[in-house]
Short mmCIF file of C-alpha atoms and ligand atoms in Angstrom, two decimals:
data_model
loop_
_atom_site.label_atom_id
_atom_site.label_comp_id
_atom_site.label_asym_id
_atom_site.label_seq_id
_atom_site.Cartn_x
_atom_site.Cartn_y
_atom_site.Cartn_z
CA MET A 1 -3.65 26.81 -6.13
CA GLY A 2 -1.89 23.64 -4.94
CA GLU A 3 0.06 21.51 -7.09
CA ILE A 4 -1.75 17.91 -7.84
CA ILE A 5 0.26 15.11 -7.00
CA SER A 6 -0.92 12.38 -9.60
CA GLY A 7 -0.23 8.98 -8.71
CA LYS A 8 -1.15 7.85 -12.18
CA ALA A 9 1.41 9.73 -13.84
CA LEU A 10 4.02 8.91 -11.21
CA SER A 11 2.77 5.06 -11.34
CA LYS A 12 3.66 5.18 -15.04
CA ASP A 13 7.39 6.18 -14.80
CA VAL A 14 7.83 4.28 -11.97
CA ARG A 15 6.22 1.16 -13.92
CA GLU A 16 8.35 1.87 -16.61
CA GLN A 17 11.35 1.58 -14.70
CA VAL A 18 10.11 -1.84 -13.05
CA ARG A 19 9.87 -3.06 -16.64
CA LEU A 20 13.58 -2.09 -17.75
CA ASP A 21 14.76 -3.63 -14.15
CA VAL A 22 12.82 -6.96 -14.98
CA LEU A 23 14.09 -7.13 -18.38
CA ALA A 24 17.80 -6.51 -17.38
CA LEU A 25 17.24 -9.42 -14.62
CA GLN A 26 15.84 -11.56 -17.03
CA GLU A 27 18.96 -11.07 -18.80
CA LYS A 28 21.47 -11.21 -15.83
CA TYR A 29 19.36 -14.81 -14.25
CA GLY A 30 17.46 -15.99 -17.18
CA LYS A 31 13.88 -15.36 -15.59
CA VAL A 32 11.41 -13.19 -14.49
CA PRO A 33 10.04 -12.04 -11.17
CA HIS A 34 6.97 -14.07 -10.34
CA LEU A 35 3.71 -12.97 -8.12
CA ALA A 36 1.49 -15.72 -6.84
CA VAL A 37 -1.98 -14.01 -5.72
CA VAL A 38 -4.53 -16.27 -3.86
CA LEU A 39 -7.93 -14.84 -4.34
CA VAL A 40 -10.69 -16.25 -1.85
CA GLY A 41 -14.36 -16.13 -2.70
CA GLU A 42 -16.43 -13.78 -4.80
CA ASP A 43 -15.99 -9.87 -3.43
CA PRO A 44 -16.16 -7.98 -6.08
CA ALA A 45 -13.53 -5.22 -4.62
CA SER A 46 -11.04 -7.92 -4.06
CA GLN A 47 -11.73 -9.41 -7.57
CA SER A 48 -11.19 -5.60 -8.80
CA TYR A 49 -8.05 -5.46 -7.03
CA VAL A 50 -6.59 -8.94 -7.67
CA ARG A 51 -7.25 -7.98 -11.59
CA GLY A 52 -5.60 -4.76 -11.36
CA LYS A 53 -2.69 -6.39 -9.90
CA GLU A 54 -2.64 -9.09 -12.50
CA ARG A 55 -2.51 -6.34 -15.17
CA ALA A 56 0.27 -4.13 -13.74
CA CYS A 57 2.50 -7.18 -13.47
CA THR A 58 1.63 -8.37 -17.23
CA LYS A 59 2.37 -4.89 -18.49
CA ALA A 60 5.63 -4.68 -16.50
CA GLY A 61 6.92 -8.53 -17.60
CA ILE A 62 6.41 -9.78 -14.15
CA HIS A 63 4.86 -13.40 -14.34
CA SER A 64 1.76 -13.52 -12.14
CA THR A 65 -0.46 -16.63 -10.74
CA VAL A 66 -3.91 -15.85 -9.51
CA ILE A 67 -5.23 -19.00 -7.52
CA ARG A 68 -8.95 -18.58 -7.11
CA LYS A 69 -10.40 -20.62 -4.32
CA PRO A 70 -14.28 -20.50 -3.29
CA ASP A 71 -14.91 -18.91 0.15
CA THR A 72 -15.68 -22.71 1.34
CA ILE A 73 -11.96 -23.25 1.39
CA SER A 74 -11.10 -24.45 4.67
CA GLU A 75 -8.29 -23.03 6.66
CA GLU A 76 -6.35 -25.96 6.49
CA GLU A 77 -6.35 -25.92 2.98
CA LEU A 78 -5.50 -22.39 1.81
CA LEU A 79 -2.51 -22.83 4.54
CA ASP A 80 -1.36 -25.83 2.48
CA ILE A 81 -1.48 -23.68 -0.88
CA VAL A 82 0.61 -21.07 1.21
CA GLU A 83 2.97 -23.63 2.15
CA THR A 84 3.12 -24.89 -1.51
CA LEU A 85 3.85 -21.55 -2.71
CA ASN A 86 6.94 -20.70 -0.06
CA ASN A 87 8.41 -23.90 -1.37
CA ASP A 88 8.33 -23.31 -5.21
CA ASP A 89 11.70 -21.90 -6.21
CA GLU A 90 9.68 -20.18 -9.55
CA VAL A 91 7.34 -18.28 -6.91
CA HIS A 92 8.72 -15.25 -5.76
CA GLY A 93 6.28 -13.36 -4.11
CA VAL A 94 2.89 -14.28 -2.18
CA LEU A 95 0.05 -12.60 -1.57
CA VAL A 96 -3.20 -13.61 -0.33
CA GLN A 97 -5.68 -11.04 -1.01
CA LEU A 98 -7.69 -9.65 2.28
CA PRO A 99 -9.82 -9.98 3.84
CA LEU A 100 -10.58 -13.75 4.26
CA PRO A 101 -13.90 -15.36 4.90
CA LYS A 102 -14.81 -15.24 8.69
CA HIS A 103 -13.84 -18.90 9.52
CA ILE A 104 -10.26 -18.20 8.33
CA ASP A 105 -7.78 -16.96 10.56
CA GLU A 106 -6.03 -13.86 8.57
CA ASN A 107 -3.92 -13.60 10.99
CA LYS A 108 -2.14 -17.77 10.60
CA VAL A 109 -2.46 -17.30 7.32
CA ILE A 110 -0.53 -13.86 7.00
CA ASP A 111 1.98 -15.78 9.75
CA ALA A 112 2.11 -18.43 7.21
CA ILE A 113 3.83 -16.73 4.43
CA ASP A 114 7.54 -17.10 3.86
CA ILE A 115 8.97 -13.52 4.97
CA THR A 116 11.36 -13.33 1.94
CA LYS A 117 8.31 -13.84 -0.18
CA ASP A 118 6.00 -11.20 1.55
CA VAL A 119 5.34 -8.98 -1.02
CA ASP A 120 2.43 -7.45 0.80
CA GLY A 121 4.99 -6.66 4.04
CA PHE A 122 2.16 -7.48 6.40
CA HIS A 123 4.14 -10.67 8.15
CA PRO A 124 4.96 -9.67 11.66
CA LEU A 125 8.82 -9.88 11.33
CA ASN A 126 8.50 -7.46 8.31
CA VAL A 127 6.66 -5.29 10.22
CA ALA A 128 9.19 -5.49 13.11
CA TYR A 129 11.70 -5.17 11.28
CA MET A 130 10.16 -1.91 9.51
CA HIS A 131 9.75 -0.66 12.91
CA LEU A 132 13.00 -0.92 13.75
CA GLY A 133 14.31 0.48 10.97
CA ARG A 134 16.33 -2.71 9.40
CA PRO A 135 15.54 -3.65 6.01
CA ALA A 136 12.15 -4.84 5.48
CA ILE A 137 9.60 -5.28 2.73
CA LEU A 138 7.41 -1.96 3.03
CA PRO A 139 3.37 -2.28 3.00
CA ALA A 140 2.66 -1.10 -0.53
CA THR A 141 0.17 1.95 0.31
CA PRO A 142 2.64 3.49 3.10
CA LYS A 143 5.53 3.06 0.85
CA GLY A 144 3.55 4.55 -2.25
CA ILE A 145 2.76 7.71 -0.02
CA LEU A 146 6.28 8.06 0.51
CA THR A 147 7.10 7.71 -3.38
CA MET A 148 4.58 10.62 -4.05
CA LEU A 149 6.21 12.94 -1.65
CA HIS A 150 10.26 12.28 -2.68
CA SER A 151 8.89 12.74 -6.18
CA LYS A 152 8.26 16.35 -5.27
CA ASN A 153 10.88 16.73 -3.31
CA ILE A 154 9.14 17.96 0.08
CA GLU A 155 10.78 18.63 2.70
CA LEU A 156 10.07 16.33 5.44
CA GLN A 157 12.25 16.46 8.06
CA GLY A 158 11.01 18.65 11.10
CA LYS A 159 7.60 18.56 9.77
CA ASP A 160 4.22 18.62 11.96
CA ALA A 161 2.83 15.28 10.15
CA LEU A 162 -0.88 14.28 11.32
CA ILE A 163 -2.19 10.61 10.02
CA ILE A 164 -5.73 10.20 10.57
CA GLY A 165 -6.39 6.15 10.64
CA ARG A 166 -4.54 3.58 12.61
CA SER A 167 -5.01 0.80 10.72
CA ASN A 168 -2.46 -2.12 10.56
CA ILE A 169 -1.98 -1.71 6.33
CA VAL A 170 -2.28 2.21 6.05
CA GLY A 171 -2.01 4.51 9.09
CA LYS A 172 0.29 3.05 11.80
CA PRO A 173 3.08 1.99 8.97
CA ALA A 174 2.52 5.67 7.47
CA ALA A 175 3.24 7.08 10.87
CA MET A 176 6.46 4.81 11.30
CA LEU A 177 7.81 5.70 7.92
CA LEU A 178 6.81 9.49 8.36
CA MET A 179 8.69 9.36 11.59
CA LYS A 180 11.72 7.75 10.14
CA GLU A 181 12.02 10.47 7.59
CA HIS A 182 12.23 12.98 10.94
CA CYS A 183 8.62 14.13 10.89
CA THR A 184 7.20 14.66 14.16
CA VAL A 185 3.87 12.25 13.97
CA THR A 186 0.70 12.23 15.50
CA ILE A 187 -1.81 9.70 14.92
CA ALA A 188 -5.80 10.51 15.39
CA HIS A 189 -8.35 7.76 15.15
CA SER A 190 -12.19 7.47 15.98
CA ARG A 191 -11.88 8.53 19.23
CA THR A 192 -9.39 11.46 18.87
CA LYS A 193 -10.82 15.08 20.26
CA ASN A 194 -10.49 18.42 18.64
CA LEU A 195 -9.39 16.35 14.83
CA LYS A 196 -9.85 19.75 13.43
CA GLU A 197 -7.20 21.93 15.62
CA LYS A 198 -4.94 19.14 15.02
CA CYS A 199 -5.41 19.18 11.35
CA LEU A 200 -4.76 22.97 11.62
CA ARG A 201 -1.49 22.42 13.40
CA ALA A 202 -0.26 19.60 10.39
CA ASP A 203 2.19 20.43 7.52
CA ILE A 204 1.30 16.88 6.27
CA ILE A 205 -1.92 15.46 6.54
CA VAL A 206 -2.55 11.87 5.54
CA ALA A 207 -6.07 10.43 5.54
CA ALA A 208 -6.64 7.13 5.95
CA VAL A 209 -10.21 6.67 7.35
CA GLY A 210 -12.85 5.71 4.93
CA ARG A 211 -15.20 8.35 5.45
CA ALA A 212 -15.80 11.09 2.76
CA ASN A 213 -15.17 14.68 3.72
CA THR A 214 -13.63 13.80 7.21
CA VAL A 215 -10.99 16.81 6.46
CA THR A 216 -12.43 20.02 4.89
CA ALA A 217 -10.88 23.21 3.85
CA ASP A 218 -11.39 25.20 7.01
CA MET A 219 -9.23 22.14 8.87
CA VAL A 220 -6.05 22.61 6.78
CA LYS A 221 -3.51 25.09 7.24
CA GLU A 222 -2.47 27.38 4.03
CA GLY A 223 0.51 25.57 2.48
CA ALA A 224 -0.24 22.31 3.77
CA VAL A 225 0.28 18.73 1.93
CA VAL A 226 -2.67 16.90 1.75
CA ILE A 227 -2.65 13.00 1.07
CA ASP A 228 -5.72 11.37 0.80
CA VAL A 229 -5.64 7.64 0.78
CA GLY A 230 -9.71 7.10 1.53
CA VAL A 231 -11.68 5.58 -1.27
CA ASN A 232 -15.48 5.86 -0.84
CA ARG A 233 -18.28 5.87 -3.36
CA VAL A 234 -20.72 8.90 -3.17
CA ASP A 235 -23.54 8.95 -5.15
CA GLY A 236 -21.86 6.79 -7.58
CA LYS A 237 -18.69 9.08 -7.80
CA LEU A 238 -15.33 7.77 -6.32
CA VAL A 239 -14.23 10.29 -3.81
CA GLY A 240 -11.18 10.27 -1.00
CA ASP A 241 -11.65 11.39 2.65
CA CYS A 242 -10.62 15.06 1.70
CA ASP A 243 -12.71 17.68 0.22
CA PHE A 244 -10.78 17.92 -2.76
CA GLU A 245 -12.03 20.87 -4.66
CA ALA A 246 -12.29 23.23 -1.60
CA ILE A 247 -8.51 22.13 -0.47
CA LYS A 248 -6.74 22.32 -3.41
CA ASP A 249 -6.39 25.82 -3.17
CA LYS A 250 -5.09 25.93 0.14
CA ALA A 251 -2.88 23.11 -0.08
CA SER A 252 0.65 23.29 -1.45
CA TYR A 253 0.35 19.79 -2.86
CA ILE A 254 -2.67 17.62 -2.95
CA THR A 255 -3.15 13.82 -4.26
CA PRO A 256 -6.59 13.16 -6.17
CA VAL A 257 -9.28 10.35 -5.72
CA PRO A 258 -9.01 8.49 -8.14
CA GLY A 259 -5.70 8.79 -9.63
CA GLY A 260 -3.47 9.46 -6.46
CA VAL A 261 -2.47 6.73 -4.03
CA GLY A 262 -4.52 3.89 -5.53
CA PRO A 263 -2.18 3.36 -8.29
CA MET A 264 0.94 4.13 -6.20
CA THR A 265 -0.35 1.21 -4.05
CA ILE A 266 0.03 -1.56 -7.25
CA THR A 267 3.14 0.24 -8.29
CA SER A 268 4.66 -0.29 -4.79
CA LEU A 269 3.52 -3.91 -5.21
CA LEU A 270 5.35 -4.33 -8.16
CA GLN A 271 8.83 -2.61 -6.74
CA ASN A 272 8.18 -5.08 -3.94
CA THR A 273 8.05 -8.56 -6.11
CA LEU A 274 11.09 -6.98 -7.77
CA GLU A 275 13.13 -6.95 -4.43
CA CYS A 276 11.57 -10.29 -3.09
CA PHE A 277 13.03 -11.37 -6.92
CA GLU A 278 16.62 -9.89 -5.76
CA ARG A 279 16.60 -11.42 -2.71
CA ILE A 280 15.88 -14.79 -3.79
CA VAL A 281 17.54 -15.32 -6.86
CA LYS A 282 20.93 -12.94 -6.37
CA PRO A 283 23.56 -15.44 -4.98
P1 NAP B 1 -9.73 0.76 8.56
O1 NAP B 1 -8.99 -0.09 8.92
O2 NAP B 1 -10.92 0.96 8.57
O3 NAP B 1 -9.37 2.01 9.51
C1 NAP B 1 -10.15 3.50 9.49
C2 NAP B 1 -9.46 4.27 10.55
O4 NAP B 1 -9.96 5.41 10.51
C3 NAP B 1 -9.51 3.73 11.92
O5 NAP B 1 -8.30 3.85 12.56
C4 NAP B 1 -10.56 4.46 12.59
O6 NAP B 1 -10.52 4.65 14.11
C5 NAP B 1 -10.12 5.80 11.80
N1 NAP B 1 -11.41 6.68 12.13
C6 NAP B 1 -12.96 6.27 11.52
N2 NAP B 1 -13.84 7.06 11.70
C7 NAP B 1 -12.77 8.36 12.41
C8 NAP B 1 -13.12 9.51 12.38
N3 NAP B 1 -14.08 9.96 12.59
N4 NAP B 1 -12.29 10.60 12.34
C9 NAP B 1 -10.85 9.96 12.89
N5 NAP B 1 -10.58 8.62 12.50
C10 NAP B 1 -11.59 7.83 11.98
O7 NAP B 1 -9.36 1.20 6.87
P2 NAP B 1 -8.21 1.48 6.18
O8 NAP B 1 -7.87 -0.07 5.75
O9 NAP B 1 -6.75 1.54 6.77
O10 NAP B 1 -8.33 2.36 4.77
C11 NAP B 1 -8.92 3.53 5.19
C12 NAP B 1 -9.20 4.19 3.87
O11 NAP B 1 -8.18 3.90 2.70
C13 NAP B 1 -10.19 3.16 3.09
O12 NAP B 1 -11.15 4.16 2.72
C14 NAP B 1 -9.51 2.23 2.22
O13 NAP B 1 -10.64 2.05 0.94
C15 NAP B 1 -8.86 3.24 1.78
N6 NAP B 1 -7.43 2.59 1.70
C16 NAP B 1 -6.76 3.02 0.14
C17 NAP B 1 -5.74 2.13 -0.48
C18 NAP B 1 -5.34 2.67 -1.74
O14 NAP B 1 -4.73 1.96 -1.98
N7 NAP B 1 -5.85 3.82 -2.25
C19 NAP B 1 -5.00 1.28 0.24
C20 NAP B 1 -5.95 0.78 1.37
C21 NAP B 1 -6.79 1.48 2.14
P3 NAP B 1 -10.58 3.56 15.07
O15 NAP B 1 -9.11 2.60 15.02
O16 NAP B 1 -10.28 4.37 16.44
O17 NAP B 1 -11.59 2.99 14.68
#
């Protein structure tokens, strides 16, 4: 049976390190990192993500502020809030929870965030720096995936990695980061032909689709590493994109859902907030 990479357990360790780092920074600079989150509307999933982020910040000793606005807020008002946070020396990380209501141009809002405070790593300049291999704030989910792979010292160099999904927040950056680790990367998406064949060739599969059972055991090579990013609700139960029960006997490592990539995403956000603080506050 393959080894389960518990994002929950790993997060506990990494978040404890973040807490200790925050204490050390407080001692040195007399202040702690401050993350400001802007939440627009009443979307239950967004509210739950933001609550999770708030709780994790508090536990790690990071100051967090949530600015809640109704979904009737205008684009201009939201841009004003972002600008105020950009200019506030006591705020080190700015995050606007996505998705935004349809009348607001998400790109405009992302572009408005000061890149030194861009804890999500979604600003086009941060994305460009990441692609160029220059120092950048990395998007939280792919960063969490790398932390999981590194935590088990999984050999990446020269491995065939298949990323299923090409979103800007998961698939594309995960592909880029694995390429930087010297994997040979293939990206699959909804128009990909022969997904099974491509999966069977992969040493590492990252599934970021949002559809339960996209990857089944017959699609996985013996000893492959399977990272399941998907979050799906099936009969009231939270499941990933991969058939965990059947695949775990074939894979060398596999991440569960829940308790896998999800907690690592928030953990990476804490690390990013710390990184932004250090960049801003360090003389
Ligand atoms: P997304 O923007 O909807 O992207 C989904 C991707 O899957 C698209 O590129 C799509 O292809 C591809 N796809 C759809 N059906 C496919 C199929 N049958 N075969 C192969 N590829 C297919 O989603 P996302 O934001 O990347 O998120 C993906 C999943 O991860 C969701 O379940 C989301 O909830 C979850 N997620 C989890 C975390 C976490 O922290 N655990 C964080 C972010 C996302 P096209 O480009 O051709 O449409």
